Short mmCIF file of C-alpha atoms and ligand atoms in Angstrom, two decimals:
data_model
loop_
_atom_site.label_atom_id
_atom_site.label_comp_id
_atom_site.label_asym_id
_atom_site.label_seq_id
_atom_site.Cartn_x
_atom_site.Cartn_y
_atom_site.Cartn_z
CA MET A 12 15.85 13.38 12.13
CA GLY A 13 16.58 10.50 10.39
CA GLY A 14 17.45 7.32 12.03
CA GLN A 15 15.47 4.90 14.79
CA LEU A 16 16.65 7.80 17.22
CA GLY A 17 14.31 9.96 14.83
CA PHE A 18 11.85 7.02 14.68
CA LEU A 19 11.64 7.00 18.22
CA TYR A 20 11.35 10.97 18.36
CA ARG A 21 8.73 11.33 16.18
CA GLN A 22 6.34 8.35 17.39
CA LEU A 23 6.64 9.91 20.61
CA THR A 24 5.77 13.50 19.73
CA PHE A 25 3.72 13.87 16.54
CA ILE A 26 -0.29 12.74 17.22
CA PRO A 27 -1.71 12.16 13.69
CA LYS A 28 -5.16 14.20 12.65
CA PRO A 29 -8.03 13.09 11.33
CA LEU A 30 -9.10 15.35 8.09
CA ALA A 31 -9.88 18.88 8.12
CA THR A 32 -12.71 18.26 5.85
CA SER A 33 -16.05 17.04 7.18
CA SER A 34 -17.34 16.78 2.90
CA LEU A 35 -16.05 14.20 0.59
CA GLU A 36 -20.01 14.48 -0.01
CA GLY A 37 -20.19 12.91 -3.99
CA LYS A 38 -16.81 11.14 -3.77
CA VAL A 39 -16.15 7.62 -4.31
CA ALA A 40 -13.29 5.35 -2.80
CA LEU A 41 -11.71 2.32 -3.00
CA ILE A 42 -9.76 0.43 -0.12
CA THR A 43 -7.86 -2.47 0.10
CA GLY A 44 -7.40 -4.37 3.41
CA ALA A 45 -10.73 -2.36 4.43
CA ASN A 46 -11.90 -5.05 6.79
CA ILE A 47 -9.50 -4.20 9.69
CA GLY A 48 -6.46 -2.62 11.03
CA LEU A 49 -5.18 0.83 9.22
CA GLY A 50 -7.54 0.02 5.88
CA PHE A 51 -10.44 -0.18 8.09
CA GLU A 52 -9.88 3.03 9.84
CA ALA A 53 -9.38 4.97 7.01
CA ALA A 54 -12.34 3.52 5.25
CA ARG A 55 -14.49 4.55 8.99
CA GLU A 56 -12.70 7.82 9.00
CA LEU A 57 -14.01 8.64 4.84
CA ALA A 58 -17.40 7.43 5.53
CA SER A 59 -17.78 9.57 8.59
CA CYS A 60 -16.65 12.55 5.74
CA LYS A 61 -20.11 12.36 4.30
CA LEU A 62 -18.34 9.88 1.00
CA SER A 63 -21.18 9.04 -1.41
CA ARG A 64 -19.83 5.58 -1.80
CA LEU A 65 -16.89 3.05 -0.61
CA ILE A 66 -15.74 -0.04 -2.12
CA VAL A 67 -14.45 -2.31 0.88
CA ALA A 68 -12.17 -4.82 -1.11
CA VAL A 69 -11.68 -7.86 1.10
CA ARG A 70 -10.33 -11.32 0.75
CA ASP A 71 -13.26 -12.78 3.20
CA PRO A 72 -16.51 -11.60 2.36
CA ILE A 73 -17.88 -12.55 5.78
CA LYS A 74 -15.53 -9.63 7.42
CA GLY A 75 -16.16 -7.28 4.39
CA GLU A 76 -20.44 -7.99 5.56
CA ASN A 77 -18.79 -7.15 9.29
CA THR A 78 -17.59 -4.00 8.09
CA ARG A 79 -20.18 -2.79 5.79
CA GLN A 80 -22.13 -3.01 8.94
CA THR A 81 -20.04 -1.38 11.57
CA ILE A 82 -19.40 1.68 8.89
CA LEU A 83 -23.48 1.58 7.70
CA THR A 84 -24.38 1.95 11.36
CA GLU A 85 -21.57 5.15 12.01
CA ALA A 86 -22.39 6.55 8.77
CA PRO A 87 -25.68 5.64 7.33
CA SER A 88 -25.61 8.04 4.18
CA CYS A 89 -22.84 6.18 2.56
CA HIS A 90 -23.23 3.36 0.61
CA VAL A 91 -20.54 0.76 1.16
CA GLU A 92 -20.54 -2.45 -1.12
CA VAL A 93 -17.81 -5.42 0.09
CA TRP A 94 -15.75 -6.22 -3.65
CA ILE A 95 -13.67 -9.39 -2.62
CA VAL A 96 -10.29 -9.56 -3.83
CA ASP A 97 -7.40 -12.05 -3.45
CA TYR A 98 -3.49 -10.79 -3.60
CA ASP A 99 -2.97 -14.71 -3.69
CA GLN A 100 -4.09 -15.00 -6.97
CA TYR A 101 -3.63 -13.56 -10.36
CA ASP A 102 -7.19 -14.18 -12.05
CA GLY A 103 -8.78 -12.82 -8.80
CA ILE A 104 -7.14 -9.65 -9.13
CA ILE A 105 -7.68 -9.44 -12.95
CA ALA A 106 -11.66 -9.82 -12.36
CA PHE A 107 -11.67 -7.07 -9.50
CA ALA A 108 -9.68 -4.87 -11.76
CA LYS A 109 -12.28 -5.73 -15.10
CA ARG A 110 -14.92 -4.63 -12.44
CA ILE A 111 -13.55 -1.28 -11.32
CA ALA A 112 -12.80 -0.99 -15.24
CA GLU A 113 -16.84 -0.59 -15.08
CA LEU A 114 -17.29 2.34 -12.63
CA ASP A 115 -17.99 5.81 -13.82
CA GLN A 116 -16.99 7.30 -10.89
CA LEU A 117 -13.49 7.04 -8.33
CA ASP A 118 -11.78 9.45 -6.82
CA TYR A 119 -10.19 7.62 -4.34
CA VAL A 120 -7.88 4.46 -4.37
CA LEU A 121 -6.13 3.25 -1.27
CA LEU A 122 -4.12 0.20 -1.18
CA SER A 123 -3.68 -0.78 2.08
CA ALA A 124 -3.59 -4.23 2.21
CA GLY A 125 -0.38 -5.72 3.58
CA LEU A 126 1.56 -8.91 5.71
CA LYS A 127 4.76 -8.60 7.80
CA GLN A 128 5.67 -12.76 7.96
CA MET A 129 8.39 -13.37 9.71
CA GLU A 130 9.18 -16.71 8.52
CA TYR A 131 10.14 -17.79 4.92
CA SER A 132 6.46 -19.53 3.34
CA THR A 133 5.05 -19.34 0.01
CA SER A 134 2.28 -18.11 -1.58
CA HIS A 135 -0.01 -19.80 -4.21
CA THR A 136 1.92 -18.19 -6.90
CA GLY A 137 5.21 -19.36 -5.99
CA HIS A 138 6.64 -16.55 -4.47
CA GLU A 139 7.81 -15.42 -1.00
CA THR A 140 4.51 -14.36 0.99
CA ASN A 141 5.41 -11.44 1.29
CA VAL A 142 6.88 -10.58 -2.02
CA GLN A 143 3.89 -11.80 -3.22
CA ILE A 144 1.34 -9.83 -1.12
CA ASN A 145 2.79 -6.52 -0.78
CA HIS A 146 4.84 -5.94 -3.99
CA ILE A 147 3.31 -7.72 -6.81
CA ALA A 148 -0.10 -7.85 -5.93
CA ALA A 149 -0.15 -4.48 -5.32
CA SER A 150 2.03 -3.64 -8.09
CA LEU A 151 -0.50 -5.73 -10.63
CA LEU A 152 -3.87 -4.05 -8.94
CA SER A 153 -1.38 -0.66 -9.57
CA LEU A 154 -1.24 -1.97 -13.40
CA LEU A 155 -4.66 -2.73 -13.69
CA LEU A 156 -6.28 0.10 -12.39
CA LEU A 157 -4.23 2.89 -13.83
CA PRO A 158 -5.91 3.21 -17.41
CA THR A 159 -9.34 3.44 -15.82
CA LEU A 160 -8.05 6.01 -13.24
CA LEU A 161 -6.57 7.80 -16.24
CA ARG A 162 -10.32 6.98 -18.26
CA LEU A 163 -11.95 8.61 -15.36
CA SER A 164 -9.69 11.51 -14.71
CA ARG A 165 -9.95 12.96 -18.33
CA SER A 166 -14.27 12.68 -18.64
CA THR A 167 -13.94 14.80 -15.28
CA GLY A 168 -10.73 17.05 -15.67
CA ASN A 169 -9.85 16.21 -12.63
CA PRO A 170 -6.60 14.00 -11.16
CA LEU A 171 -7.59 11.45 -9.07
CA ARG A 172 -5.95 9.99 -6.11
CA LEU A 173 -3.35 6.16 -5.26
CA THR A 174 -2.05 6.19 -2.31
CA ILE A 175 0.62 2.73 -2.14
CA VAL A 176 1.08 1.71 1.87
CA SER A 177 4.28 1.20 2.26
CA SER A 178 6.20 1.87 5.77
CA GLU A 179 9.26 3.60 7.79
CA GLY A 180 11.27 0.22 7.91
CA HIS A 181 12.37 0.92 4.38
CA PHE A 182 15.39 2.74 5.83
CA TRP A 183 16.50 -0.08 7.95
CA ILE A 184 17.40 -2.53 5.56
CA PRO A 185 20.69 -3.27 3.71
CA PHE A 186 19.06 -4.60 0.88
CA LYS A 187 21.71 -7.10 -0.86
CA GLU A 188 19.35 -8.37 -2.79
CA ARG A 189 20.05 -5.41 -5.39
CA THR A 190 22.93 -6.25 -6.80
CA ALA A 191 21.68 -9.73 -8.11
CA ALA A 192 20.58 -10.00 -11.60
CA ASN A 193 17.38 -10.77 -10.51
CA ILE A 194 16.30 -8.77 -7.26
CA LEU A 195 12.93 -10.19 -7.42
CA LYS A 196 14.21 -13.94 -7.88
CA ARG A 197 17.05 -13.65 -5.32
CA MET A 198 13.75 -12.41 -2.94
CA ASP A 199 12.27 -15.83 -3.37
CA GLU A 200 15.84 -17.86 -2.76
CA PRO A 201 15.12 -18.84 1.59
CA GLU A 202 18.62 -17.99 2.60
CA THR A 203 18.09 -14.11 1.38
CA PHE A 204 15.17 -14.17 3.89
CA GLY A 205 17.18 -12.78 6.72
CA THR A 206 16.09 -12.50 10.43
CA ALA A 207 13.14 -10.41 12.11
CA MET A 208 11.57 -7.79 9.35
CA GLN A 209 13.94 -8.03 7.01
CA ARG A 210 12.25 -9.38 4.31
CA TYR A 211 9.11 -7.44 5.41
CA CYS A 212 11.06 -4.09 5.26
CA THR A 213 12.06 -5.06 1.56
CA THR A 214 9.17 -5.24 0.08
CA LYS A 215 7.83 -2.55 1.97
CA LEU A 216 11.07 -0.29 0.19
CA ILE A 217 9.81 -2.21 -2.93
CA ASN A 218 6.66 -0.04 -2.63
CA VAL A 219 8.71 3.25 -2.31
CA LEU A 220 10.58 2.42 -5.84
CA TRP A 221 7.71 1.00 -7.44
CA THR A 222 5.49 4.03 -6.50
CA ARG A 223 8.13 6.45 -7.90
CA GLU A 224 8.77 4.82 -11.13
CA LEU A 225 4.55 4.03 -11.27
CA ALA A 226 4.46 7.75 -10.97
CA SER A 227 7.20 9.10 -13.73
CA ARG A 228 5.28 7.54 -16.12
CA VAL A 229 1.78 8.57 -15.16
CA SER A 230 1.17 12.54 -15.05
CA GLU A 231 -0.15 14.57 -12.09
CA HIS A 232 -2.81 16.44 -13.96
CA GLU A 233 -4.63 12.95 -14.08
CA VAL A 234 -3.24 10.50 -11.12
CA ILE A 235 -1.62 11.93 -8.38
CA ILE A 236 0.46 8.65 -7.25
CA ASN A 237 1.80 9.02 -3.50
CA THR A 238 3.00 6.49 -1.00
CA VAL A 239 2.68 6.23 3.13
CA ASN A 240 4.31 5.66 5.87
CA PRO A 241 1.55 5.73 9.13
CA GLY A 242 4.61 4.86 11.59
CA PHE A 243 4.08 1.74 14.12
CA CYS A 244 0.55 1.33 14.76
CA TYR A 245 -1.32 -1.55 16.52
CA SER A 246 -2.57 -3.43 14.51
CA GLY A 247 -3.19 -7.38 13.46
CA LEU A 248 0.03 -6.88 11.14
CA HIS A 249 2.49 -7.67 13.72
CA ARG A 250 0.46 -10.66 14.74
CA HIS A 251 3.22 -13.10 12.96
CA VAL A 252 5.95 -11.80 15.84
CA LYS A 253 7.38 -14.66 17.53
CA THR A 254 10.61 -14.44 18.72
CA GLY A 255 10.96 -10.75 20.61
CA ALA A 256 7.37 -10.18 20.12
CA GLY A 257 6.89 -9.43 24.65
CA ILE A 258 9.31 -6.52 23.59
CA MET A 259 7.49 -5.78 20.81
CA ASN A 260 4.53 -5.57 22.36
CA ILE A 261 6.86 -3.24 25.59
CA VAL A 262 7.37 -0.87 22.94
CA LEU A 263 4.38 -0.80 21.09
CA TRP A 264 2.43 0.14 24.35
CA MET A 265 5.12 2.83 24.83
CA ILE A 266 5.48 4.22 21.30
CA GLY A 267 2.86 2.71 19.41
CA ARG A 268 0.49 5.29 17.31
CA THR A 269 -3.35 3.94 17.83
CA THR A 270 -4.97 1.97 14.78
CA ALA A 271 -7.32 5.03 14.24
CA GLN A 272 -3.99 7.50 14.30
CA GLY A 273 -2.45 4.79 11.74
CA GLY A 274 -5.36 5.74 9.44
CA HIS A 275 -5.94 9.37 9.90
CA CYS A 276 -2.15 8.98 8.27
CA LEU A 277 -3.66 7.07 4.93
CA THR A 278 -6.57 9.68 4.46
CA ASP A 279 -4.32 12.00 4.72
CA ALA A 280 -1.72 11.19 2.18
CA LEU A 281 -5.08 9.86 0.29
CA VAL A 282 -7.15 13.46 0.28
CA GLU A 283 -4.43 15.97 0.85
CA HIS A 284 -1.11 17.07 -0.77
CA GLU A 285 -1.99 17.77 -4.21
CA ASP A 286 2.09 18.42 -4.39
CA SER A 287 2.52 14.97 -3.96
CA HIS A 288 2.87 13.16 -7.17
CA GLY A 289 5.76 10.63 -6.90
CA ARG A 290 6.24 11.41 -3.13
CA TYR A 291 6.90 9.77 0.35
CA LEU A 292 4.78 10.75 3.08
CA SER A 293 5.55 10.55 6.94
CA GLU A 294 3.97 12.65 9.45
CA GLN A 295 1.68 13.90 7.53
CA GLN A 296 4.35 15.61 5.76
CA ILE A 297 6.04 15.43 2.59
CA THR A 298 9.17 14.07 3.54
CA ASP A 299 12.06 12.55 1.42
CA PRO A 300 12.53 8.36 1.82
CA SER A 301 15.79 6.71 2.39
CA SER A 302 18.90 8.13 0.90
CA PHE A 303 19.09 4.54 -0.72
CA VAL A 304 16.28 4.98 -2.34
CA LEU A 305 17.39 9.35 -3.95
CA SER A 306 20.68 7.54 -4.96
CA MET A 307 21.77 6.86 -8.41
CA GLU A 308 21.67 2.93 -7.56
CA GLY A 309 18.61 3.76 -5.63
CA GLU A 310 17.25 5.07 -9.29
CA VAL A 311 18.61 1.58 -10.79
CA ALA A 312 17.21 -0.58 -8.29
CA GLN A 313 13.55 1.12 -9.41
CA LYS A 314 14.48 0.82 -13.18
CA GLN A 315 15.23 -2.98 -12.27
CA VAL A 316 12.19 -3.66 -10.27
CA TRP A 317 9.99 -2.27 -12.65
CA ARG A 318 11.29 -3.84 -15.64
CA GLU A 319 11.51 -7.57 -13.67
CA THR A 320 8.08 -6.82 -11.99
CA ILE A 321 6.42 -5.93 -15.62
CA GLU A 322 8.37 -9.32 -17.02
CA LEU A 323 7.05 -11.37 -13.37
CA LEU A 324 3.90 -10.65 -14.48
CA LYS A 325 3.37 -11.01 -18.67
CA HIS A 326 5.13 -14.77 -17.85
CA GLU A 327 2.87 -15.79 -14.65
CA ALA A 328 -0.45 -13.33 -15.24
CA PRO A 329 -0.66 -13.36 -19.01
CA ASN A 330 -4.39 -12.72 -18.56
CA ALA A 331 -3.77 -9.28 -17.10
CA ASP A 332 -3.71 -6.70 -19.79
CA ILE A 333 -0.53 -4.78 -18.78
CA SER A 334 0.19 -3.92 -21.95
CA PHE A 335 -0.65 -0.19 -21.15
CA PHE A 336 2.88 -0.09 -19.11
CA SER A 337 4.94 -2.72 -21.44
CA GLU A 338 8.15 -1.01 -22.28
N1 NAP B 402 0.52 -1.17 11.56
C1 NAP B 402 1.47 -1.10 11.78
O1 NAP B 402 2.16 -0.41 12.60
C2 NAP B 402 2.11 -0.21 10.25
C3 NAP B 402 3.56 -0.03 9.67
C4 NAP B 402 4.55 0.58 8.60
C5 NAP B 402 2.86 0.35 7.40
N2 NAP B 402 2.00 -0.48 8.26
C6 NAP B 402 1.00 -1.25 6.23
O2 NAP B 402 -0.09 -0.71 6.29
C7 NAP B 402 -0.64 -1.64 5.68
C8 NAP B 402 -1.43 -2.15 6.45
O3 NAP B 402 -1.85 -3.07 7.79
P1 NAP B 402 -2.67 -3.15 8.78
O4 NAP B 402 -1.15 -2.73 9.85
O5 NAP B 402 -3.67 -2.57 9.01
O6 NAP B 402 -2.59 -4.64 9.34
P2 NAP B 402 -3.82 -5.62 9.05
O7 NAP B 402 -4.24 -5.18 10.10
O8 NAP B 402 -2.65 -6.78 9.72
O9 NAP B 402 -4.92 -5.79 7.86
C9 NAP B 402 -4.46 -5.99 6.88
C10 NAP B 402 -4.86 -5.87 5.73
O10 NAP B 402 -4.12 -6.96 4.76
C11 NAP B 402 -5.27 -7.99 4.32
N3 NAP B 402 -4.43 -8.97 3.68
C12 NAP B 402 -3.70 -9.75 4.32
N4 NAP B 402 -3.63 -10.48 3.25
C13 NAP B 402 -4.23 -10.42 2.27
C14 NAP B 402 -4.33 -11.33 0.81
N5 NAP B 402 -3.67 -12.01 0.17
N6 NAP B 402 -5.50 -10.97 0.00
C15 NAP B 402 -5.81 -8.97 0.35
N7 NAP B 402 -5.94 -8.85 1.33
C16 NAP B 402 -5.21 -9.49 2.13
C17 NAP B 402 -6.04 -8.51 5.33
O11 NAP B 402 -7.22 -9.27 5.15
P3 NAP B 402 -7.41 -10.50 6.06
O12 NAP B 402 -7.93 -10.07 7.06
O13 NAP B 402 -8.60 -11.33 5.65
O14 NAP B 402 -6.11 -11.22 6.74
C18 NAP B 402 -6.26 -6.86 6.63
O15 NAP B 402 -7.61 -6.04 5.90
C19 NAP B 402 0.18 -2.59 5.47
O16 NAP B 402 0.33 -2.51 4.05
C20 NAP B 402 1.25 -2.64 6.06
O17 NAP B 402 2.45 -3.09 6.13
C21 NAP B 402 1.25 -0.77 9.05
#
């Protein structure tokens, strides 16, 4: 059942479950946005499944260390490391990816870092903040990590996993910017910001488009790339909601999933569903994204967002080696 009624029904009736497997022994995972919220819950869950090594990727070393200590208390056998990455700094993302490239094992990558800014603001890079953090940075990181994932997959012969966190909110926006000569430039213009969560939801739609395009360029036998909707969950994501915050909190109280349940959706997409390459998961199953994504127009927008992102990164992050994916 689609639409907002379907959303309400699924929020009320579906209870996400933790991973069925209890052993990820010998496996290595990297999670961005792992200090809090859904990323933190996913990190905890993987560690509790006897994961051997966990890289907690955060922008604040103190928050990262607190997270490390909490996870170690619960899962002392997991080797937990805190690595710094700020999605608002290209050079930091590039340096982080270079460090990842030195790893000799990495089985799971979960890109969970994100934010929901409800008022127009610009990031250090000059882009609208939701666009920078949710799309540009996550996409740059995915591009920079893939050569490493492919190398490691080829050395073992097993497919590795990459999951990008999107949202059901991608169904709910008009995406008026799709007809612009340059979609990303248009999204930087304050008058296109829209109301309430529109800009955030548009960046989550772009996460879905990006995942599909990226997956189309990589073999599922090497890296299984998917995107997941965790559902509407309690977390700090909603902290910038001011107008209607009272109503949102009541709705959250009535139908919201716990942060841990949201985390279960992330770990499920990351570890299970070997047939999910290029697909969208919601309620812990592979399902269709919005009809726009599946339409011809959606496919055109998908290719356009890809081209624009590559061009933007070549120009703004010239030190990033994305030649692997350049057309
Ligand atoms: N909660 C929901 O209802 C919901 C629904 C659908 C999708 N999602 C998606 O789930 C993902 C996780 O959200 P959440 O609910 O866990 O939110 P959250 O509790 O606010 O956590 C967001 C995480 O992203 C990190 N982050 C934000 N800006 C960053 C930056 N510039 N560089 C590096 N990391 C940064 C935060 O770090 P700091 O602590 O340092 O800020 C935090 O670790 C997001 O992609 C979100 O869009 C959430």
